[in-house]
Amino acid sequence: MQAYILGIDIGTGSTKAVAISLTGEPLGTVSNHYPINSPEPGYSEQDPLLIWDAFVKCLAGITAKLGAVPQAVSLSSAMHSIIPVNEHGEALLPMMTWADARSENIAQALRQTEQGASLYHNCGTAIHAMSPLNKLLWLRANRVDVFEAAHKFISIKEFIWFRLFGVFEVDYSIASATGLFDIVKKEWNEEAMRVTGITTAKLSAPVNTTYYRNDVKPEVVSLTGIIADTSFVTGASDGACANLGSHTNSPGVAALTIGTSGAVRITNPKPVYNYEAMIFNYLLDEQTYVCGGAVNNGGIAVNWLLKNFLQKENLTAADYDALFAEIASVPAGSNGLIFLPYLYGERAPLWDTKTSGTFFNIKPAHTRSHFLRAGLEGICFALNDVLKTLEDASGEITQVNISGGFTSSAVWTQILADITGKKLAVLQSEDSSALGAIYLAARVLYPKSYETLTHVEHQEFIEPNIDNHSLYSRMFPVFKKLYGDLKDSMHLVDGWE
């Protein structure tokens, strides 16, 4: 059996383990899923023990599948989660995920202050309900018992790390997504401590993304079958790892991923600031920032189209094929029909939880197929909005490296190329975050293998259709203007059922 590194991506809906040999050969994957709970409107919670169980199953599953233990394990993780824990690392409340919106009003109020602008500039995270900073403010105001009893406030990756090693440590990348961490000084921010009313003693010790330990607890060895001195690398956040895993590390190149949501990111030697659009700035390592913006409405909006226009509930691959085939039958531009895809509110660059989905310019000639194509075009217009905002702040982007399940759709990727006017490079389909974690491990533990692992031998390019891009370029300003024109009305009807 070839020696391999295991990258484990701890996502919102599942944990996935990806094994890559030291020569770059994919050896196998294992994944385990878990639920998201919403006991009240705006709540998005998970049981961290279920995620730990999924993590353990991934470790044990891949070693059983391959018949060998990994040389090293490196972690990628979803951002913005927070768990109050006691000194034994036991959760005092369910984990609040990135999607938890209960601190929305707190975040909106803070965003209007000079203090909010200062925190954004120093800590790099949008002033939004997703950030742990605002979740802490909500806990202090609404669950003072838990707020005062908590020994630490940690992320899901720190929860898993503590169960592996019995220490509270957090990588720079996850820390930089909390709204509490100074992204230049690389230490917990004093102003954020004053605002939230906690001290740095309530947070984990920050470490670099290539930091590793090889003293895993004996009980973990018995659960997973790994060797006790296996090196575990802290790794980074899923977005930062995805940039590394999709080889987005050159000037003028951006990464674009679409899963349930979506994001556009560049890799930069310094932060890129825009407070109105709140471009995020997360650390990949001590000297590298991943800058960009995330949208709420990616694959989740496509699923809405399927369920409501094609009456599909238990979605299959054939359902998606039917959707994209119908979309392909309609010309670019959907005969002037425009869709604002803000079904689930929006993050970058609007930061408006009260916005909504809208079809505009409906005419008698429009059929179901037009609505479907306009829906997909609207998702791509929203991503283009983030791309242009990032480009205005950082410089011209000439190539976009794409990843996520959507890359298997020729229709979707061509619409994205035509709307952005950018050359798209498909480097791999779905595992860029796990690959990025593997690359971080190789960088520190196997530097001779690092160049081999990160070498790109083949990539598929998708070029924009010039005529379609010209049409979409005329539609895009209308798309952007519609939100401004409709914002007040959207807010007026927010909450109507």
Coordinates of C-alpha atoms in Angstrom, one line a residue:
M1 CA 0.0 0.0 0.0
Q2 CA 1.3 3.5 -0.9
A3 CA 2.1 6.0 1.8
Y4 CA -0.7 8.6 1.9
I5 CA -1.9 11.8 3.6
L6 CA -5.5 12.0 4.7
G7 CA -7.3 15.3 4.3
I8 CA -10.5 15.6 6.4
D9 CA -13.0 18.3 5.5
I10 CA -15.5 19.0 8.4
G11 CA -18.4 20.5 6.6
T12 CA -21.8 21.7 7.6
G13 CA -23.7 18.7 6.3
S14 CA -21.1 16.0 6.3
T15 CA -17.5 15.2 7.1
K16 CA -15.4 13.8 4.2
A17 CA -12.0 12.1 4.2
V18 CA -9.8 12.1 1.1
A19 CA -6.7 10.0 0.8
I20 CA -3.9 11.1 -1.6
S21 CA -0.6 9.2 -2.0
L22 CA 2.7 11.1 -1.6
T23 CA 3.0 11.0 -5.4
G24 CA -0.4 12.6 -5.9
E25 CA -2.6 9.5 -6.7
P26 CA -6.2 9.6 -5.3
L27 CA -6.6 6.5 -3.2
G28 CA -10.1 6.7 -1.8
T29 CA -12.8 8.8 0.0
V30 CA -15.2 8.2 2.9
S31 CA -18.0 10.5 4.0
N32 CA -20.5 10.6 6.8
H33 CA -23.5 12.9 7.1
Y34 CA -25.4 14.5 10.1
P35 CA -28.4 16.8 10.5
I36 CA -28.9 20.5 11.0
N37 CA -31.6 21.5 13.5
S38 CA -33.7 24.6 13.5
P39 CA -35.8 24.6 16.8
E40 CA -36.8 28.2 16.3
P41 CA -36.8 30.7 13.4
G42 CA -33.3 31.9 12.7
Y43 CA -31.7 29.1 14.6
S44 CA -29.2 26.7 13.0
E45 CA -27.8 24.2 15.4
Q46 CA -25.9 20.9 15.4
D47 CA -24.8 18.3 17.9
P48 CA -21.0 18.5 18.0
L49 CA -20.9 14.9 19.2
L50 CA -22.5 13.7 16.0
I51 CA -19.9 15.5 14.0
W52 CA -17.1 14.0 16.2
D53 CA -18.7 10.5 15.5
A54 CA -18.6 11.2 11.8
F55 CA -15.0 12.3 12.0
V56 CA -14.1 9.1 13.9
K57 CA -16.0 7.0 11.3
C58 CA -14.1 8.7 8.5
L59 CA -10.8 8.0 10.1
A60 CA -11.7 4.4 10.8
G61 CA -13.4 3.9 7.4
I62 CA -10.5 5.1 5.3
T63 CA -7.9 3.0 7.2
A64 CA -10.2 -0.1 6.8
K65 CA -10.9 0.7 3.2
L66 CA -7.2 1.1 2.3
G67 CA -5.8 -1.4 4.7
A68 CA -3.2 1.0 5.9
V69 CA -3.0 4.0 8.3
P70 CA -2.1 7.5 7.0
Q71 CA 1.3 9.1 7.3
A72 CA -0.5 12.3 8.4
V73 CA -4.0 13.7 8.8
S74 CA -4.8 17.3 8.1
L75 CA -8.0 19.2 8.8
S76 CA -10.2 21.6 6.9
S77 CA -13.4 22.9 8.5
A78 CA -16.4 25.1 8.0
M79 CA -16.1 28.5 9.5
H80 CA -18.1 30.7 12.0
S81 CA -19.3 27.9 14.3
I82 CA -19.3 28.5 18.1
I83 CA -19.7 26.1 21.0
P84 CA -19.6 27.1 24.7
V85 CA -17.8 24.3 26.5
N86 CA -16.6 23.4 30.0
E87 CA -13.1 22.7 31.0
H88 CA -13.5 19.1 29.8
G89 CA -14.4 20.2 26.3
E90 CA -18.1 19.2 26.8
A91 CA -20.7 21.4 25.0
L92 CA -23.0 23.5 27.2
L93 CA -25.3 24.2 24.3
P94 CA -25.7 22.9 20.7
M95 CA -23.2 24.3 18.2
M96 CA -24.4 27.5 16.4
T97 CA -23.5 27.0 12.8
W98 CA -22.5 29.7 10.3
A99 CA -26.1 30.0 9.2
D100 CA -27.4 30.8 12.6
A101 CA -29.2 34.2 12.3
R102 CA -30.5 34.8 15.8
S103 CA -27.9 37.7 16.3
E104 CA -29.1 39.5 13.2
N105 CA -30.4 42.6 14.9
I106 CA -27.2 42.8 17.1
A107 CA -25.0 42.6 14.0
Q108 CA -27.1 45.2 12.1
A109 CA -26.8 47.7 15.0
L110 CA -23.0 47.1 15.3
R111 CA -22.5 47.5 11.6
Q112 CA -23.8 51.1 11.7
T113 CA -21.1 52.2 14.3
E114 CA -17.5 53.3 13.9
Q115 CA -16.6 50.4 16.2
G116 CA -18.1 48.0 13.7
A117 CA -15.9 49.4 10.9
S118 CA -12.9 49.2 13.2
L119 CA -13.5 45.6 14.0
Y120 CA -14.0 44.7 10.4
H121 CA -10.7 46.4 9.4
N122 CA -8.7 44.8 12.1
C123 CA -10.3 41.4 12.2
G124 CA -11.3 40.9 8.6
T125 CA -14.7 39.3 9.2
A126 CA -18.0 40.8 8.0
I127 CA -20.1 42.3 10.8
H128 CA -22.9 39.8 10.3
A129 CA -25.0 37.3 12.3
M130 CA -22.7 34.5 10.9
S131 CA -19.7 35.7 12.9
P132 CA -18.9 34.2 16.3
L133 CA -18.4 37.8 17.6
N134 CA -22.1 38.5 17.1
K135 CA -23.1 35.1 18.4
L136 CA -21.1 35.9 21.6
L137 CA -23.0 39.1 22.0
W138 CA -26.3 37.2 21.6
L139 CA -25.3 34.7 24.2
R140 CA -24.3 37.4 26.6
A141 CA -27.7 39.1 26.2
N142 CA -29.9 36.0 26.1
R143 CA -28.1 33.1 27.8
V144 CA -26.1 34.9 30.5
D145 CA -26.0 31.6 32.5
V146 CA -24.1 29.8 29.7
F147 CA -22.0 32.8 28.8
E148 CA -20.7 33.1 32.4
A149 CA -20.3 29.3 32.9
A150 CA -18.4 28.6 29.7
H151 CA -14.7 27.7 30.1
K152 CA -14.0 28.4 26.4
F153 CA -15.9 29.4 23.3
I154 CA -14.6 27.2 20.5
S155 CA -15.3 26.1 16.9
I156 CA -16.2 22.6 15.7
K157 CA -12.6 22.0 14.6
E158 CA -11.3 23.0 18.1
F159 CA -13.9 20.7 19.6
I160 CA -12.5 17.8 17.6
W161 CA -8.9 18.9 18.2
F162 CA -9.5 18.8 22.0
R163 CA -11.0 15.3 21.8
L164 CA -7.9 14.2 19.8
F165 CA -5.3 15.8 22.1
G166 CA -6.9 17.3 25.2
V167 CA -5.7 20.9 24.5
F168 CA -7.5 24.0 23.3
E169 CA -5.7 25.2 20.1
V170 CA -7.1 27.0 17.0
D171 CA -5.4 27.6 13.7
Y172 CA -5.0 31.1 12.4
S173 CA -7.4 30.5 9.6
I174 CA -10.4 29.5 11.7
A175 CA -9.5 32.2 14.2
S176 CA -9.5 34.8 11.5
A177 CA -13.1 34.0 10.7
T178 CA -14.4 34.7 14.2
G179 CA -14.4 38.5 14.1
L180 CA -12.2 38.3 17.3
F181 CA -8.7 37.9 15.8
D182 CA -6.3 40.6 14.6
I183 CA -5.4 39.3 11.1
V184 CA -2.2 41.4 10.9
K185 CA -0.9 41.0 14.4
K186 CA -2.1 37.4 14.5
E187 CA -3.4 37.6 18.1
W188 CA -6.8 38.0 19.7
N189 CA -8.0 41.5 19.2
E190 CA -8.3 43.7 22.4
E191 CA -11.2 45.7 21.0
A192 CA -13.2 42.6 20.3
M193 CA -12.6 41.4 23.8
R194 CA -14.0 44.6 25.2
V195 CA -17.0 44.5 22.9
T196 CA -17.9 40.9 23.7
G197 CA -17.0 41.1 27.4
I198 CA -14.7 38.1 27.4
T199 CA -10.9 37.7 27.9
T200 CA -8.5 35.8 25.8
A201 CA -8.5 33.1 28.5
K202 CA -11.9 32.1 27.1
L203 CA -10.4 31.4 23.7
S204 CA -8.0 28.8 22.4
A205 CA -4.3 29.4 21.8
P206 CA -3.7 30.5 18.2
V207 CA -1.3 28.4 16.1
N208 CA -0.2 28.5 12.4
T209 CA -2.1 26.3 9.8
T210 CA 1.0 24.0 9.5
Y211 CA 1.2 23.4 13.2
Y212 CA 1.0 19.7 14.1
R213 CA 0.9 17.3 17.0
N214 CA 1.6 13.5 17.2
D215 CA 0.5 12.6 20.6
V216 CA -3.1 11.6 20.0
K217 CA -5.0 10.1 22.9
P218 CA -5.0 6.3 23.4
E219 CA -8.8 6.1 23.2
V220 CA -8.7 7.7 19.7
V221 CA -6.2 5.1 18.6
S222 CA -8.6 2.3 19.8
L223 CA -11.6 4.0 18.1
T224 CA -9.9 4.6 14.7
G225 CA -7.1 2.1 14.3
I226 CA -4.5 4.8 13.6
I227 CA -1.0 4.8 15.1
A228 CA -0.5 6.8 18.3
D229 CA 2.2 9.0 16.9
T230 CA 0.4 9.8 13.6
S231 CA 0.9 13.5 12.8
F232 CA -2.2 15.6 12.8
V233 CA -1.9 19.0 11.1
T234 CA -4.3 21.8 12.2
G235 CA -4.9 22.9 8.6
A236 CA -7.2 25.8 7.8
S237 CA -10.8 26.8 7.1
D238 CA -12.6 25.2 4.2
G239 CA -12.5 28.4 2.1
A240 CA -8.8 28.9 2.6
C241 CA -8.1 25.3 1.9
A242 CA -10.2 25.4 -1.2
N243 CA -8.0 28.2 -2.6
L244 CA -4.9 26.1 -2.0
G245 CA -6.5 22.9 -3.3
S246 CA -7.7 24.6 -6.5
H247 CA -4.3 26.1 -7.1
T248 CA -5.6 29.7 -6.8
N249 CA -2.4 31.3 -5.7
S250 CA -1.4 33.5 -8.6
P251 CA -2.2 37.2 -9.3
G252 CA -5.3 37.6 -11.4
V253 CA -6.7 34.2 -10.6
A254 CA -9.8 33.7 -8.4
A255 CA -11.5 30.6 -7.0
L256 CA -15.2 30.1 -7.3
T257 CA -17.0 27.4 -5.5
I258 CA -20.7 26.5 -5.4
G259 CA -22.2 24.0 -3.0
T260 CA -25.3 24.8 -1.0
S261 CA -24.1 28.4 -1.0
G262 CA -21.3 29.9 -3.0
A263 CA -18.1 32.0 -2.8
V264 CA -15.5 33.9 -4.8
R265 CA -12.0 34.2 -3.4
I266 CA -8.5 35.4 -4.3
T267 CA -5.2 34.7 -2.6
N268 CA -3.3 37.8 -1.7
P269 CA -0.2 38.9 0.3
K270 CA -2.3 41.5 2.2
P271 CA -5.9 42.1 3.1
V272 CA -8.4 43.7 0.6
Y273 CA -10.9 46.0 2.3
N274 CA -14.4 47.2 1.3
Y275 CA -16.6 47.9 4.3
E276 CA -19.8 48.4 2.3
A277 CA -19.4 45.0 0.6
M278 CA -17.5 43.6 3.6
I279 CA -15.0 41.6 1.6
F280 CA -13.7 39.0 4.0
N281 CA -10.0 38.5 4.7
Y282 CA -9.1 35.1 6.2
L283 CA -5.6 33.7 6.8
L284 CA -4.3 30.7 4.9
D285 CA -1.0 30.9 6.7
E286 CA 1.2 33.5 8.4
Q287 CA 1.8 35.4 5.2
T288 CA -1.2 34.7 3.0
Y289 CA -4.7 36.0 3.0
V290 CA -7.8 34.6 1.2
C291 CA -10.0 37.5 0.3
G292 CA -13.5 37.4 -1.1
G293 CA -17.2 37.2 -0.5
A294 CA -19.8 34.4 0.0
V295 CA -23.4 34.2 -1.2
N296 CA -26.3 32.4 0.4
N297 CA -28.0 31.2 -2.8
G298 CA -26.1 28.6 -4.7
G299 CA -27.2 24.9 -5.0
I300 CA -29.9 25.6 -2.5
A301 CA -31.6 27.9 -5.0
V302 CA -31.3 25.3 -7.8
N303 CA -33.0 22.8 -5.5
W304 CA -35.8 25.3 -5.0
L305 CA -36.2 25.6 -8.8
L306 CA -36.4 21.8 -9.1
K307 CA -38.9 21.4 -6.3
N308 CA -41.2 24.2 -7.3
F309 CA -41.1 24.2 -11.1
L310 CA -40.5 20.6 -11.8
Q311 CA -42.3 19.2 -8.7
K312 CA -39.3 17.2 -7.6
E313 CA -38.9 16.3 -3.9
N314 CA -36.4 13.5 -3.5
L315 CA -33.8 14.8 -6.0
T316 CA -31.8 12.4 -8.1
A317 CA -29.1 12.8 -10.7
A318 CA -31.8 12.4 -13.4
D319 CA -33.7 15.3 -12.0
Y320 CA -30.7 17.6 -12.4
D321 CA -30.1 16.3 -15.9
A322 CA -33.7 17.1 -16.8
L323 CA -33.4 20.6 -15.3
F324 CA -30.2 21.4 -17.2
A325 CA -31.5 20.0 -20.5
E326 CA -34.6 22.2 -20.3
I327 CA -32.4 25.2 -19.5
A328 CA -30.2 24.5 -22.5
S329 CA -33.3 24.8 -24.7
V330 CA -33.7 28.5 -23.9
P331 CA -31.4 31.2 -25.5
A332 CA -29.0 33.2 -23.3
G333 CA -30.8 36.0 -21.5
S334 CA -34.1 34.1 -21.1
N335 CA -35.8 36.6 -23.4
G336 CA -35.3 39.4 -20.9
L337 CA -36.5 37.6 -17.8
I338 CA -34.3 38.4 -14.8
F339 CA -34.3 36.6 -11.5
L340 CA -32.9 38.0 -8.2
P341 CA -32.0 34.8 -6.4
Y342 CA -32.1 36.1 -2.8
L343 CA -34.5 33.4 -1.6
Y344 CA -32.6 32.9 1.7
G345 CA -31.5 36.5 2.2
E346 CA -28.0 37.4 1.0
R347 CA -24.5 37.9 2.2
A348 CA -21.9 39.6 0.0
P349 CA -22.1 42.1 -1.3
L350 CA -25.6 43.1 0.0
W351 CA -25.6 41.8 3.6
D352 CA -29.3 41.9 3.7
T353 CA -31.2 39.1 5.5
K354 CA -34.6 40.6 4.5
T355 CA -34.1 40.5 0.8
S356 CA -36.1 38.0 -1.3
G357 CA -36.3 36.2 -4.6
T358 CA -37.9 38.2 -7.5
F359 CA -38.7 37.5 -11.1
F360 CA -38.7 40.7 -13.2
N361 CA -39.9 41.6 -16.7
I362 CA -42.3 38.6 -17.1
K363 CA -44.0 38.6 -20.5
P364 CA -46.7 36.4 -22.1
A365 CA -44.0 34.6 -24.2
H366 CA -42.2 33.3 -21.1
T367 CA -42.6 29.6 -20.4
R368 CA -41.5 27.4 -17.5
S369 CA -38.2 26.8 -19.3
H370 CA -37.5 30.6 -19.3
F371 CA -38.1 30.8 -15.6
L372 CA -35.7 27.9 -15.0
R373 CA -32.9 29.4 -17.1
A374 CA -33.5 32.9 -15.6
G375 CA -33.1 31.2 -12.2
L376 CA -29.7 29.8 -13.0
E377 CA -28.6 33.0 -14.7
G378 CA -29.7 34.9 -11.5
I379 CA -27.4 32.7 -9.4
C380 CA -24.5 33.4 -11.7
F381 CA -25.3 37.2 -11.8
A382 CA -25.1 37.2 -8.0
L383 CA -21.7 35.5 -8.1
N384 CA -20.6 38.0 -10.8
D385 CA -21.6 40.8 -8.4
V386 CA -19.2 39.5 -5.8
L387 CA -16.5 38.9 -8.5
K388 CA -16.7 42.4 -9.8
T389 CA -16.6 43.9 -6.2
L390 CA -13.5 41.9 -5.5
E391 CA -11.9 42.8 -8.8
D392 CA -12.6 46.6 -8.2
A393 CA -10.8 46.3 -4.8
S394 CA -7.9 44.1 -5.8
G395 CA -7.2 44.4 -9.5
E396 CA -8.1 42.6 -12.7
I397 CA -9.1 38.9 -12.6
T398 CA -8.4 37.0 -15.8
Q399 CA -9.1 33.4 -14.8
V400 CA -11.5 31.8 -12.4
N401 CA -10.8 28.3 -11.0
I402 CA -14.1 26.5 -10.3
S403 CA -14.9 23.7 -8.0
G404 CA -18.0 22.0 -6.5
G405 CA -20.6 19.7 -7.8
F406 CA -21.9 22.3 -10.3
T407 CA -18.8 21.7 -12.4
S408 CA -20.4 18.6 -13.8
S409 CA -23.0 20.7 -15.6
A410 CA -21.9 22.0 -18.9
V411 CA -24.9 24.4 -19.1
W412 CA -24.2 25.9 -15.7
T413 CA -20.5 26.4 -16.2
Q414 CA -21.0 27.9 -19.6
I415 CA -23.6 30.4 -18.3
L416 CA -21.1 31.3 -15.6
A417 CA -18.3 31.9 -18.1
D418 CA -20.7 33.9 -20.4
I419 CA -21.9 36.2 -17.5
T420 CA -18.5 36.8 -16.0
G421 CA -16.6 37.0 -19.3
K422 CA -13.8 35.1 -17.6
K423 CA -12.0 31.9 -18.6
L424 CA -12.9 29.2 -16.2
A425 CA -10.5 26.4 -15.3
V426 CA -11.9 23.2 -13.9
L427 CA -9.1 21.8 -11.8
Q428 CA -11.1 19.1 -9.9
S429 CA -14.7 18.6 -9.1
E430 CA -15.5 18.5 -5.4
D431 CA -12.6 17.9 -3.0
S432 CA -10.6 21.2 -3.1
S433 CA -10.9 21.8 0.6
A434 CA -9.6 18.4 1.6
L435 CA -6.9 18.7 -1.0
G436 CA -5.8 22.1 0.4
A437 CA -5.5 20.5 3.9
I438 CA -3.4 17.7 2.4
Y439 CA -1.1 20.3 0.7
L440 CA -0.6 22.1 4.0
A441 CA 0.5 18.8 5.6
A442 CA 2.8 18.1 2.8
R443 CA 4.3 21.5 3.0
V444 CA 5.5 21.1 6.6
L445 CA 6.0 17.3 6.8
Y446 CA 6.9 16.2 3.3
P447 CA 8.4 19.2 1.5
K448 CA 10.0 16.9 -1.2
S449 CA 6.5 15.6 -2.1
Y450 CA 4.8 19.1 -2.0
E451 CA 5.7 20.1 -5.5
T452 CA 4.6 16.7 -6.9
L453 CA 1.3 16.9 -5.1
T454 CA 0.6 20.5 -6.2
H455 CA 1.6 20.1 -9.8
V456 CA -1.3 20.5 -12.2
E457 CA -0.9 18.2 -15.3
H458 CA -4.2 18.8 -16.9
Q459 CA -7.1 21.3 -16.6
E460 CA -10.2 21.8 -18.6
F461 CA -10.9 25.4 -19.7
I462 CA -14.3 26.9 -20.5
E463 CA -14.1 30.1 -22.6
P464 CA -17.0 32.6 -22.6
N465 CA -19.2 33.1 -25.7
I466 CA -18.5 36.6 -26.8
D467 CA -22.0 37.3 -28.1
N468 CA -23.6 35.9 -24.9
H469 CA -21.3 37.9 -22.7
S470 CA -22.3 41.1 -24.6
L471 CA -25.9 40.4 -23.9
Y472 CA -25.3 39.6 -20.3
S473 CA -23.2 42.7 -19.9
R474 CA -26.3 44.7 -20.8
M475 CA -28.5 42.8 -18.4
F476 CA -26.1 42.9 -15.4
P477 CA -26.6 46.6 -14.6
V478 CA -30.4 46.1 -14.5
F479 CA -29.9 43.1 -12.2
K480 CA -27.9 45.2 -9.8
K481 CA -30.3 48.2 -10.0
L482 CA -33.3 46.0 -9.2
Y483 CA -32.1 45.3 -5.7
G484 CA -31.8 49.0 -4.9
D485 CA -35.1 49.7 -6.4
L486 CA -36.9 46.9 -4.5
K487 CA -35.0 46.9 -1.2
D488 CA -37.5 49.1 0.7
S489 CA -40.4 47.0 -0.5
M490 CA -38.7 43.8 0.3
H491 CA -38.2 45.0 3.9
L492 CA -41.8 46.1 4.2
V493 CA -43.1 42.7 3.4
D494 CA -40.4 40.8 5.2
G495 CA -42.2 38.3 7.6
W496 CA -45.4 38.1 5.6
E497 CA -46.5 34.5 5.4

